[in-house]
Tab-separated table of C-alpha atoms in Angstrom:
chain	number	residue	atom	x	y	z
A	1	UNK	CA	23.316	-2.057	1.454
A	2	UNK	CA	23.238	-3.482	-2.036
A	3	UNK	CA	20.532	-2.583	-4.565
A	4	UNK	CA	18.037	-5.221	-3.376
A	5	UNK	CA	18.659	-4.594	0.325
A	6	UNK	CA	18.113	-0.890	-0.230
A	7	UNK	CA	14.808	-1.534	-2.041
A	8	UNK	CA	13.630	-3.786	0.786
A	9	UNK	CA	14.428	-1.148	3.391
A	10	UNK	CA	12.575	1.454	1.366
A	11	UNK	CA	9.511	-0.767	0.908
A	12	UNK	CA	10.056	-0.692	-2.858
A	13	UNK	CA	10.309	-4.400	-3.627
A	14	UNK	CA	7.364	-6.683	-4.334
A	15	UNK	CA	8.793	-9.643	-6.274
A	16	UNK	CA	12.075	-10.507	-7.929
A	17	UNK	CA	12.666	-13.566	-10.091
A	18	UNK	CA	16.180	-14.420	-8.895
A	19	UNK	CA	17.500	-12.144	-6.181
A	20	UNK	CA	20.925	-13.738	-5.829
A	21	UNK	CA	21.407	-14.010	-9.586
A	22	UNK	CA	20.535	-10.331	-10.083
A	23	UNK	CA	22.979	-9.162	-7.415
A	24	UNK	CA	25.735	-11.301	-8.909
A	25	UNK	CA	25.010	-9.928	-12.385
A	26	UNK	CA	25.209	-6.350	-11.107
A	27	UNK	CA	28.488	-7.045	-9.311
A	28	UNK	CA	30.078	-8.777	-12.293
A	29	UNK	CA	29.788	-5.758	-14.583
A	30	UNK	CA	27.547	-3.049	-15.960
A	31	UNK	CA	24.158	-4.370	-16.992
A	32	UNK	CA	21.051	-2.522	-18.039
A	33	UNK	CA	17.574	-2.331	-16.571
A	34	UNK	CA	14.527	-0.914	-18.259
A	35	UNK	CA	11.159	0.597	-17.555
A	36	UNK	CA	8.647	1.029	-20.338
A	37	UNK	CA	5.978	3.672	-20.628
A	38	UNK	CA	3.415	4.060	-23.381
A	39	UNK	CA	2.758	7.600	-24.663
A	40	UNK	CA	-0.961	7.590	-23.827
A	41	UNK	CA	-0.724	11.232	-22.674
A	42	UNK	CA	1.617	14.144	-23.370
A	43	UNK	CA	3.079	13.981	-19.863
A	44	UNK	CA	4.028	11.513	-17.193
A	45	UNK	CA	2.291	11.685	-13.811
A	46	UNK	CA	3.208	10.537	-10.315
A	47	UNK	CA	2.104	6.987	-11.049
A	48	UNK	CA	4.885	6.778	-13.642
A	49	UNK	CA	7.394	8.130	-11.152
A	50	UNK	CA	6.991	4.995	-8.983
A	51	UNK	CA	8.921	2.562	-11.257
A	52	UNK	CA	11.242	5.329	-12.434
A	53	UNK	CA	12.463	5.851	-8.854
A	54	UNK	CA	13.559	2.211	-8.723
A	55	UNK	CA	15.234	2.522	-12.130
A	56	UNK	CA	17.071	5.625	-10.923
A	57	UNK	CA	18.315	3.721	-7.862
A	58	UNK	CA	19.539	0.976	-10.184
A	59	UNK	CA	21.401	3.621	-12.188
A	60	UNK	CA	22.876	5.116	-9.011
A	61	UNK	CA	24.061	1.616	-8.065
A	62	UNK	CA	26.159	1.496	-11.236
A	63	UNK	CA	23.707	0.056	-13.764
A	64	UNK	CA	22.556	1.484	-17.066
A	65	UNK	CA	19.054	2.983	-17.136
A	66	UNK	CA	17.068	2.253	-20.285
A	67	UNK	CA	13.651	3.784	-20.877
A	68	UNK	CA	11.310	2.563	-23.583
A	69	UNK	CA	8.942	5.134	-24.993
A	70	UNK	CA	6.309	2.785	-26.376
A	71	UNK	CA	5.592	4.175	-29.800
A	72	UNK	CA	4.773	0.649	-30.942
A	73	UNK	CA	2.904	-0.694	-27.934
A	74	UNK	CA	1.238	2.686	-27.436
A	75	UNK	CA	-0.428	2.283	-30.813
A	76	UNK	CA	-2.118	-0.844	-29.455
A	77	UNK	CA	-2.734	-0.161	-25.786
A	78	UNK	CA	-1.822	-2.022	-22.617
A	79	UNK	CA	-4.906	-3.947	-21.451
A	80	UNK	CA	-6.936	-2.340	-18.693
A	81	UNK	CA	-8.676	-4.489	-16.077
A	82	UNK	CA	-12.152	-3.657	-17.402
A	83	UNK	CA	-12.293	-1.880	-20.767
A	84	UNK	CA	-10.475	-1.432	-24.047
A	85	UNK	CA	-8.224	1.590	-24.409
A	86	UNK	CA	-9.081	4.284	-26.900
A	87	UNK	CA	-6.584	4.160	-29.754
A	88	UNK	CA	-4.651	7.347	-30.451
A	89	UNK	CA	-3.828	8.795	-33.845
A	90	UNK	CA	-0.214	8.533	-35.070
A	91	UNK	CA	0.055	12.329	-34.822
A	92	UNK	CA	-1.074	12.366	-31.182
A	93	UNK	CA	1.238	9.483	-30.307
A	94	UNK	CA	4.170	11.376	-31.831
A	95	UNK	CA	3.382	14.527	-29.849
A	96	UNK	CA	3.060	12.488	-26.645
A	97	UNK	CA	6.365	10.748	-27.350
A	98	UNK	CA	8.156	14.110	-27.617
A	99	UNK	CA	6.764	15.382	-24.320
A	100	UNK	CA	7.595	12.219	-22.391
A	101	UNK	CA	11.076	11.962	-23.897
A	102	UNK	CA	11.880	15.467	-22.645
A	103	UNK	CA	10.738	14.545	-19.144
A	104	UNK	CA	12.677	11.304	-18.790
A	105	UNK	CA	15.780	12.985	-20.215
A	106	UNK	CA	15.527	15.544	-17.421
A	107	UNK	CA	15.073	12.834	-14.789
A	108	UNK	CA	17.903	10.553	-15.878
A	109	UNK	CA	20.381	12.790	-17.668
A	110	UNK	CA	22.597	11.667	-20.539
A	111	UNK	CA	25.232	9.640	-18.672
A	112	UNK	CA	24.565	5.896	-18.440
A	113	UNK	CA	21.095	6.371	-19.917
A	114	UNK	CA	19.426	5.225	-23.107
A	115	UNK	CA	15.982	6.329	-24.265
A	116	UNK	CA	14.581	4.178	-27.036
A	117	UNK	CA	11.325	3.808	-28.943
A	118	UNK	CA	10.015	0.281	-29.436
A	119	UNK	CA	8.440	1.290	-32.726
A	120	UNK	CA	11.998	1.032	-34.086
A	121	UNK	CA	11.693	-2.763	-34.009
A	122	UNK	CA	7.971	-3.478	-33.592
A	123	UNK	CA	7.142	-1.219	-36.528
A	124	UNK	CA	9.332	-3.330	-38.808
A	125	UNK	CA	7.739	-6.672	-37.940
A	126	UNK	CA	5.533	-8.195	-40.611
A	127	UNK	CA	2.543	-10.275	-39.573
A	128	UNK	CA	4.204	-13.461	-40.787
A	129	UNK	CA	7.440	-12.591	-38.928
A	130	UNK	CA	5.443	-11.991	-35.763
A	131	UNK	CA	3.592	-15.310	-35.992
A	132	UNK	CA	6.594	-17.373	-37.083
A	133	UNK	CA	9.302	-15.939	-34.821
A	134	UNK	CA	7.295	-15.135	-31.698
A	135	UNK	CA	3.717	-16.397	-31.816
A	136	UNK	CA	4.800	-20.046	-31.815
A	137	UNK	CA	6.755	-19.485	-28.559
A	138	UNK	CA	3.747	-18.367	-26.513
A	139	UNK	CA	1.189	-20.813	-25.126
A	140	UNK	CA	-2.426	-19.664	-25.335
A	141	UNK	CA	-3.157	-21.628	-22.156
A	142	UNK	CA	-0.512	-19.674	-20.255
A	143	UNK	CA	-1.530	-16.338	-21.760
A	144	UNK	CA	-5.154	-16.861	-20.698
A	145	UNK	CA	-4.074	-17.241	-17.080
A	146	UNK	CA	-2.438	-13.820	-16.890
A	147	UNK	CA	-4.376	-11.721	-14.382
A	148	UNK	CA	-5.198	-8.835	-16.698
A	149	UNK	CA	-6.446	-11.272	-19.368
A	150	UNK	CA	-8.316	-13.593	-17.003
A	151	UNK	CA	-10.187	-10.632	-15.508
A	152	UNK	CA	-11.471	-9.694	-18.968
A	153	UNK	CA	-12.617	-13.088	-20.249
A	154	UNK	CA	-16.230	-12.605	-19.174
A	155	UNK	CA	-16.584	-9.052	-20.511
A	156	UNK	CA	-14.331	-9.659	-23.507
A	157	UNK	CA	-10.862	-8.665	-24.653
A	158	UNK	CA	-9.761	-7.959	-28.195
A	159	UNK	CA	-7.027	-9.948	-29.914
A	160	UNK	CA	-5.126	-6.655	-30.145
A	161	UNK	CA	-4.865	-6.195	-26.383
A	162	UNK	CA	-4.471	-9.942	-25.841
A	163	UNK	CA	-1.219	-9.870	-27.823
A	164	UNK	CA	0.240	-6.954	-25.829
A	165	UNK	CA	2.127	-9.342	-23.541
A	166	UNK	CA	3.920	-10.799	-26.574
A	167	UNK	CA	4.995	-7.329	-27.702
A	168	UNK	CA	6.296	-6.518	-24.222
A	169	UNK	CA	8.255	-9.773	-24.292
A	170	UNK	CA	9.738	-8.791	-27.645
A	171	UNK	CA	10.807	-5.487	-26.109
A	172	UNK	CA	12.703	-7.258	-23.338
A	173	UNK	CA	14.462	-9.555	-25.794
A	174	UNK	CA	15.395	-6.682	-28.125
A	175	UNK	CA	16.898	-4.686	-25.257
A	176	UNK	CA	18.638	-7.808	-23.934
A	177	UNK	CA	20.196	-8.226	-27.363
A	178	UNK	CA	20.909	-4.570	-28.179
A	179	UNK	CA	21.711	-2.935	-24.813
A	180	UNK	CA	22.672	-5.799	-22.455
A	181	UNK	CA	19.456	-5.182	-20.530
A	182	UNK	CA	19.056	-8.060	-18.092
A	183	UNK	CA	16.405	-6.595	-15.785
A	184	UNK	CA	12.875	-5.361	-16.390
A	185	UNK	CA	11.214	-3.230	-13.687
A	186	UNK	CA	7.465	-2.726	-13.454
A	187	UNK	CA	4.441	-2.442	-11.229
A	188	UNK	CA	3.034	-5.469	-9.447
A	189	UNK	CA	0.418	-5.868	-12.192
A	190	UNK	CA	3.223	-6.370	-14.738
A	191	UNK	CA	4.610	-9.572	-13.212
A	192	UNK	CA	2.966	-11.826	-15.800
A	193	UNK	CA	4.215	-9.754	-18.733
A	194	UNK	CA	7.721	-9.562	-17.279
A	195	UNK	CA	8.007	-13.318	-16.766
A	196	UNK	CA	6.687	-13.853	-20.310
A	197	UNK	CA	9.601	-11.759	-21.553
A	198	UNK	CA	12.080	-13.798	-19.512
A	199	UNK	CA	10.604	-17.009	-20.924
A	200	UNK	CA	10.920	-15.606	-24.446
A	201	UNK	CA	14.599	-14.760	-23.905
A	202	UNK	CA	15.253	-18.259	-22.599
A	203	UNK	CA	13.394	-19.801	-25.553
A	204	UNK	CA	15.471	-17.869	-28.090
A	205	UNK	CA	18.826	-17.507	-26.345
A	206	UNK	CA	18.890	-20.620	-24.136
A	207	UNK	CA	18.142	-21.270	-20.486
A	208	UNK	CA	21.531	-19.919	-19.382
A	209	UNK	CA	20.719	-16.423	-20.684
A	210	UNK	CA	20.598	-14.049	-17.734
A	211	UNK	CA	17.313	-12.182	-17.498
A	212	UNK	CA	15.536	-10.957	-14.387
A	213	UNK	CA	12.288	-9.329	-13.407
A	214	UNK	CA	11.462	-7.062	-10.499
A	215	UNK	CA	8.120	-5.601	-9.487
A	216	UNK	CA	7.129	-2.826	-7.139
A	217	UNK	CA	4.354	-2.948	-4.514
A	218	UNK	CA	1.104	-1.139	-5.204
A	219	UNK	CA	1.565	2.314	-3.718
A	220	UNK	CA	-1.269	3.454	-1.441
A	221	UNK	CA	-1.600	6.125	1.207
A	222	UNK	CA	-2.465	5.450	4.854
A	223	UNK	CA	-6.193	5.445	4.044
A	224	UNK	CA	-5.748	2.781	1.373
A	225	UNK	CA	-6.248	5.102	-1.596
A	226	UNK	CA	-4.075	4.657	-4.668
A	227	UNK	CA	-1.152	7.039	-4.536
A	228	UNK	CA	-0.735	9.916	-6.968
A	229	UNK	CA	-4.129	11.585	-7.017
A	230	UNK	CA	-5.002	14.954	-5.535
A	231	UNK	CA	-8.739	15.465	-5.113
A	232	UNK	CA	-9.294	13.208	-8.105
A	233	UNK	CA	-6.803	15.004	-10.349
A	234	UNK	CA	-3.533	13.539	-11.574
A	235	UNK	CA	-0.325	15.240	-10.460
A	236	UNK	CA	1.597	15.677	-13.713
A	237	UNK	CA	5.354	16.029	-14.143
A	238	UNK	CA	4.838	18.645	-16.857
A	239	UNK	CA	5.076	22.044	-15.109
A	240	UNK	CA	2.489	23.474	-17.500
A	241	UNK	CA	-0.073	20.870	-16.425
A	242	UNK	CA	0.807	20.823	-12.709
A	243	UNK	CA	2.840	23.820	-11.596
A	244	UNK	CA	5.961	23.296	-9.455
A	245	UNK	CA	4.194	25.120	-6.610
A	246	UNK	CA	1.207	22.745	-6.731
A	247	UNK	CA	3.638	19.829	-7.064
A	248	UNK	CA	5.566	21.050	-4.001
A	249	UNK	CA	2.363	21.509	-2.010
A	250	UNK	CA	1.206	17.987	-2.853
A	251	UNK	CA	4.233	16.587	-1.057
A	252	UNK	CA	4.225	19.158	1.743
A	253	UNK	CA	0.615	18.268	2.566
A	254	UNK	CA	1.251	14.547	3.058
A	255	UNK	CA	0.127	13.130	6.391
A	256	UNK	CA	2.433	12.215	9.255
A	257	UNK	CA	1.391	8.600	8.708
A	258	UNK	CA	2.694	8.603	5.121
A	259	UNK	CA	5.626	10.982	5.097
A	260	UNK	CA	8.364	8.562	6.212
A	261	UNK	CA	7.211	5.953	3.698
A	262	UNK	CA	7.392	8.555	0.935
A	263	UNK	CA	10.779	9.840	2.102
A	264	UNK	CA	12.106	6.303	1.747
A	265	UNK	CA	10.542	5.751	-1.640
A	266	UNK	CA	10.689	9.088	-3.441
A	267	UNK	CA	13.963	10.573	-2.189
A	268	UNK	CA	17.591	9.504	-2.307
A	269	UNK	CA	18.226	10.395	1.333
A	270	UNK	CA	20.091	7.775	3.339
A	271	UNK	CA	19.015	5.686	6.319
A	272	UNK	CA	20.472	7.978	8.991
A	273	UNK	CA	18.933	11.138	7.582
A	274	UNK	CA	15.476	9.618	7.119
A	275	UNK	CA	15.578	8.107	10.599
A	276	UNK	CA	16.520	11.521	12.004
A	277	UNK	CA	13.607	13.152	10.160
A	278	UNK	CA	11.263	10.470	11.463
A	279	UNK	CA	12.382	11.088	15.032
A	280	UNK	CA	12.093	14.855	14.623
A	281	UNK	CA	8.545	14.422	13.322
A	282	UNK	CA	7.639	12.364	16.377
A	283	UNK	CA	9.138	14.971	18.692
A	284	UNK	CA	7.461	17.877	16.879
A	285	UNK	CA	4.474	16.502	14.917
A	286	UNK	CA	3.166	19.950	14.011
A	287	UNK	CA	6.463	21.184	12.617
A	288	UNK	CA	6.147	19.344	9.304
A	289	UNK	CA	9.920	19.147	9.009
A	290	UNK	CA	9.781	15.788	7.261
A	291	UNK	CA	7.075	16.985	4.864
A	292	UNK	CA	9.116	20.046	3.947
A	293	UNK	CA	12.186	17.949	3.226
A	294	UNK	CA	10.100	15.529	1.174
A	295	UNK	CA	8.660	18.391	-0.883
A	296	UNK	CA	12.116	19.878	-1.408
A	297	UNK	CA	13.739	16.634	-2.524
A	298	UNK	CA	11.068	15.425	-4.935
A	299	UNK	CA	10.465	18.874	-6.447
A	300	UNK	CA	14.220	19.294	-6.981
A	301	UNK	CA	14.456	15.876	-8.656
A	302	UNK	CA	11.564	16.525	-11.036
A	303	UNK	CA	11.727	20.294	-11.628
A	304	UNK	CA	15.140	21.468	-10.435
A	305	UNK	CA	16.564	23.554	-7.590
A	306	UNK	CA	15.073	26.871	-8.743
A	307	UNK	CA	11.580	25.404	-8.670
A	308	UNK	CA	12.053	24.655	-4.967
A	309	UNK	CA	13.181	28.228	-4.308
A	310	UNK	CA	10.209	29.658	-6.205
A	311	UNK	CA	7.684	27.336	-4.535
A	312	UNK	CA	8.941	28.167	-1.053
A	313	UNK	CA	8.972	31.887	-1.823
A	314	UNK	CA	5.349	31.701	-2.930
A	315	UNK	CA	4.427	29.595	0.107
A	316	UNK	CA	6.026	32.142	2.439
A	317	UNK	CA	4.170	35.017	0.765
A	318	UNK	CA	0.852	33.231	1.117
A	319	UNK	CA	1.530	32.323	4.750
A	320	UNK	CA	2.400	35.908	5.663
A	321	UNK	CA	-0.371	37.410	3.559
A	322	UNK	CA	2.176	39.571	1.725
A	323	UNK	CA	0.699	38.916	-1.713
A	324	UNK	CA	0.701	42.402	-3.281
A	325	UNK	CA	3.907	41.842	-5.247
A	326	UNK	CA	3.121	38.364	-6.547
A	327	UNK	CA	2.834	37.865	-10.286
A	328	UNK	CA	-0.391	37.109	-12.117
A	329	UNK	CA	0.965	33.612	-12.780
A	330	UNK	CA	1.576	33.117	-9.055
A	331	UNK	CA	-1.983	34.164	-8.246
A	332	UNK	CA	-3.474	31.875	-10.893
A	333	UNK	CA	-1.323	29.032	-9.598
A	334	UNK	CA	-1.873	29.442	-5.875
A	335	UNK	CA	-5.545	30.436	-5.922
A	336	UNK	CA	-6.899	28.499	-8.875
A	337	UNK	CA	-9.035	26.390	-6.556
A	338	UNK	CA	-10.643	29.101	-4.412
A	339	UNK	CA	-14.153	30.476	-5.041
A	340	UNK	CA	-14.007	32.825	-8.005
A	341	UNK	CA	-16.194	35.330	-9.800
A	342	UNK	CA	-15.987	37.408	-12.957
A	343	UNK	CA	-15.366	41.154	-12.840
A	344	UNK	CA	-14.719	43.997	-15.254
A	345	UNK	CA	-11.703	46.278	-15.237
A	346	UNK	CA	-13.809	49.219	-14.002
A	347	UNK	CA	-13.446	50.617	-10.482
A	348	UNK	CA	-16.134	49.677	-7.964
A	349	UNK	CA	-16.992	50.552	-4.371
A	350	UNK	CA	-15.738	47.883	-2.006
A	351	UNK	CA	-19.143	47.105	-0.462
A	352	UNK	CA	-20.775	46.635	-3.861
A	353	UNK	CA	-17.800	44.600	-5.030
A	354	UNK	CA	-18.023	42.191	-2.081
A	355	UNK	CA	-21.755	41.657	-2.451
A	356	UNK	CA	-21.709	41.332	-6.252
A	357	UNK	CA	-18.942	38.738	-5.992
A	358	UNK	CA	-20.855	36.862	-3.276
A	359	UNK	CA	-17.962	37.302	-0.888
A	360	UNK	CA	-20.560	38.740	1.499
A	361	UNK	CA	-24.242	37.847	1.713
A	362	UNK	CA	-25.439	41.395	2.358
A	363	UNK	CA	-24.278	44.993	2.304
A	364	UNK	CA	-24.773	45.145	6.066
A	365	UNK	CA	-22.356	42.249	6.563
A	366	UNK	CA	-19.941	43.714	4.020
A	367	UNK	CA	-19.863	47.071	5.809
A	368	UNK	CA	-19.349	45.355	9.165
A	369	UNK	CA	-16.428	43.225	7.929
A	370	UNK	CA	-14.755	46.180	6.197
A	371	UNK	CA	-15.083	48.374	9.282
A	372	UNK	CA	-13.703	45.604	11.525
A	373	UNK	CA	-10.634	45.124	9.310
A	374	UNK	CA	-11.621	41.632	8.172
A	375	UNK	CA	-11.240	42.389	4.450
A	376	UNK	CA	-7.945	42.446	2.560
A	377	UNK	CA	-7.817	43.368	-1.134
A	378	UNK	CA	-4.788	42.090	-3.075
A	379	UNK	CA	-2.677	42.192	0.080
A	380	UNK	CA	-3.970	45.565	1.358
A	381	UNK	CA	-6.223	45.705	4.427
A	382	UNK	CA	-9.203	47.964	3.737
A	383	UNK	CA	-11.283	49.666	6.458
A	384	UNK	CA	-12.695	52.588	4.463
A	385	UNK	CA	-16.286	52.037	3.294
A	386	UNK	CA	-15.692	54.488	0.444
A	387	UNK	CA	-12.681	52.581	-0.879
A	388	UNK	CA	-12.807	51.921	-4.612
A	389	UNK	CA	-11.327	48.686	-5.942
A	390	UNK	CA	-9.187	49.166	-9.049
A	391	UNK	CA	-8.752	45.801	-10.835
A	392	UNK	CA	-5.892	47.183	-12.932
A	393	UNK	CA	-3.709	47.948	-9.918
A	394	UNK	CA	-2.219	44.490	-9.293
A	395	UNK	CA	-1.423	41.229	-11.076
A	396	UNK	CA	-1.214	42.715	-14.579
A	397	UNK	CA	-4.841	43.799	-14.322
A	398	UNK	CA	-6.037	40.185	-14.410
A	399	UNK	CA	-7.132	39.497	-10.845
A	400	UNK	CA	-8.403	40.978	-7.602
A	401	UNK	CA	-7.614	38.764	-4.616
A	402	UNK	CA	-9.958	39.067	-1.657
A	403	UNK	CA	-9.272	37.650	1.789
A	404	UNK	CA	-12.070	37.574	4.356
A	405	UNK	CA	-10.846	36.852	7.856
A	406	UNK	CA	-7.600	34.935	8.207
A	407	UNK	CA	-7.978	32.137	5.678
A	408	UNK	CA	-11.001	32.569	3.389
A	409	UNK	CA	-9.928	33.638	-0.101
A	410	UNK	CA	-11.925	34.665	-3.179
A	411	UNK	CA	-10.594	35.514	-6.611
A	412	UNK	CA	-12.070	38.097	-8.929
A	413	UNK	CA	-11.050	37.426	-12.537
A	414	UNK	CA	-11.173	40.238	-15.094
A	415	UNK	CA	-13.141	39.234	-18.173
């Protein structure tokens, strides 16, 4: 399959301006494609990974991957459907740019990749240059019809955000001129901005100038929710914001209804292998073979092979209950979301400990669960009512992990 056919099979194509022309351009020689991202945070999240996967496929098909870190556009803010963005300080923008640059470098490597900052050209534009060279080429009537602008006309939109589409068009033309970038890739909500950039290129360079746009469908899960959120929290690509284990678990916990769709979109596995995983999932729906492969592939792409090994080692330890030798970082990572309570580093009788931490409602219940072998402390099953818990014994003296029954965990944190 060619690049477009592959995207169609993977469910990764929404619109393309000139399908045949794009394929011919790719076959005639190396051209570039770009995805832009504004440094509104110090890390990318899974929402950003959606267009980057398509750009990576373009690179794998022989094209050049160009990523714009929007130091210029980020200072203004891409319009939101409802409200104005909060402007960031130059210092914060610079810090965000550094973090995002590191991440995209890891994703795309150095070969056949260019990472640029649009402040290099937008920052040099004077107001008169902007109005004379670009403003005269954009029709207000057309700009008002863009979805993101039209949706804001009743509530109001600033001139700053209104002009964002012009700046994005300038980006496309600059990359067309500097890097032979003929394709812009974006989400479905970017169609209007992308076509504005194509129109700008044609206005300046002539109607024969080759420029294409491609958008990606809105990514939702089987329940219709926007992809990329986990219990309301963003899944970040920065391992310090979302650990590789949590990242791995996000993918491993995908539903049977979604897993094949995500295998197609977020991995580079071929048709035969994905079809085989789909069939295996149907034959053994509880085996989660497809989910495991999905978690392995995406975690390896974003965080590397060792992150997969570490995540699966931690998963195996948690499944078996063999948690005594885990590190404090592992415990904080894996059990950050379980009920927790503060403790001191002093030793305490197990019954008092369980009641004080509200693991048990009463001493009677605590004694019964201990005697019946239902209580495990930091991986050690305790049946002695006189047992004293020593918080300094495991996990660098930072935590005491309590398991009641088979699955109910509580975390005591030394303060």
